[in-house]
Coordinates of C-alpha atoms in Angstrom, one line a residue:
X18 CA 51.0 26.3 -147.3
X19 CA 49.5 27.0 -143.9
X20 CA 46.9 24.8 -142.1
X21 CA 44.5 26.6 -139.8
X22 CA 43.0 24.3 -137.1
X23 CA 40.1 25.1 -134.7
X24 CA 37.9 22.9 -132.5
X25 CA 34.4 24.2 -132.7
X26 CA 32.1 23.5 -129.8
X27 CA 28.5 23.8 -130.7
X28 CA 25.6 23.5 -128.2
X29 CA 24.2 20.0 -129.0
X30 CA 20.6 21.2 -129.5
X31 CA 22.0 23.6 -132.2
X32 CA 23.8 20.9 -134.3
X33 CA 21.4 20.7 -137.2
X34 CA 21.1 24.5 -137.5
X35 CA 24.9 24.8 -137.3
X36 CA 25.5 22.3 -140.0
X37 CA 23.1 24.1 -142.3
X38 CA 24.8 27.4 -141.6
X39 CA 28.2 25.9 -142.2
X40 CA 27.1 24.9 -145.7
X41 CA 26.0 28.5 -146.4
X42 CA 29.4 29.8 -145.0
X43 CA 31.7 27.6 -147.0
X44 CA 31.5 29.7 -150.2
X45 CA 32.4 32.8 -148.3
X46 CA 35.8 31.5 -147.3
X47 CA 36.3 29.7 -150.6
X48 CA 36.2 33.0 -152.4
X49 CA 39.2 34.3 -150.5
X50 CA 42.6 35.0 -152.0
X51 CA 45.0 32.2 -151.1
X52 CA 42.3 29.7 -150.1
X53 CA 43.2 26.1 -150.9
X54 CA 40.5 24.0 -149.1
X55 CA 38.3 23.5 -146.1
X56 CA 37.4 20.4 -144.1
X57 CA 35.1 19.9 -141.2
X58 CA 34.8 16.7 -139.2
X59 CA 32.4 15.6 -136.5
X60 CA 33.9 14.4 -133.2
X61 CA 32.9 10.8 -132.9
X62 CA 32.8 10.9 -129.1
X63 CA 31.7 14.4 -128.2
X64 CA 28.3 15.6 -129.6
X65 CA 28.5 19.1 -131.0
X66 CA 32.3 19.1 -131.3
X67 CA 33.9 19.6 -134.8
X68 CA 37.4 19.9 -136.1
X69 CA 37.8 22.7 -138.7
X70 CA 40.8 22.6 -141.0
X71 CA 41.4 25.4 -143.5
X72 CA 44.3 25.2 -146.0
X73 CA 45.7 28.4 -147.5
X74 CA 48.7 30.0 -149.0
X75 CA 49.8 31.9 -145.9
X76 CA 48.6 33.3 -142.5
X77 CA 48.7 36.8 -144.0
X78 CA 46.5 35.9 -147.0
X79 CA 44.0 34.3 -144.5
X80 CA 44.0 37.1 -142.0
X81 CA 44.0 39.9 -144.5
X82 CA 42.2 38.2 -147.4
X83 CA 39.5 36.6 -145.4
X84 CA 39.3 37.9 -141.9
X85 CA 39.7 41.5 -143.2
X86 CA 36.8 41.1 -145.6
X87 CA 33.1 41.5 -145.6
X88 CA 32.9 37.8 -146.3
X89 CA 34.3 37.2 -142.8
X90 CA 31.6 39.4 -141.2
X91 CA 29.0 37.3 -143.0
X92 CA 30.8 34.1 -141.8
X93 CA 30.8 35.3 -138.3
X94 CA 27.1 36.2 -138.4
X95 CA 26.3 32.7 -139.7
X96 CA 28.5 30.6 -137.4
X97 CA 29.7 32.4 -134.3
X98 CA 26.3 32.4 -132.5
X99 CA 26.6 28.6 -132.3
X100 CA 29.9 28.4 -130.5
X101 CA 30.3 27.9 -126.8
X102 CA 33.0 28.9 -126.2
X103 CA 34.5 30.9 -129.1
X104 CA 37.1 28.6 -130.6
X105 CA 40.9 29.0 -130.3
X106 CA 42.6 29.1 -133.8
X107 CA 46.0 27.7 -134.5
X108 CA 48.1 27.9 -137.6
X109 CA 50.5 25.1 -138.7
X110 CA 53.2 25.0 -141.3
X111 CA 54.3 22.4 -143.8
X112 CA 54.4 18.7 -142.7
X113 CA 57.8 17.6 -141.3

């Protein structure tokens, strides 16, 4: 299992629209081969900051199965306009 982590910084005036777009985007990633789950949490101290966690079978299944798909292009169109800056993505392995 791999855990993808990204901190999403959304312009505070765009938070309601972002959260609506995120709900539309979730099924796009959920339909990907190797997908195991997604979790998004609001930062309790920084308005417009979110922690995104995506669980999957492998980095390869995520990159080729989702990021290489038309679903990812739709995900980008829905969510990327809200980010400032574009998030850094990190992948983590099994718990120690």
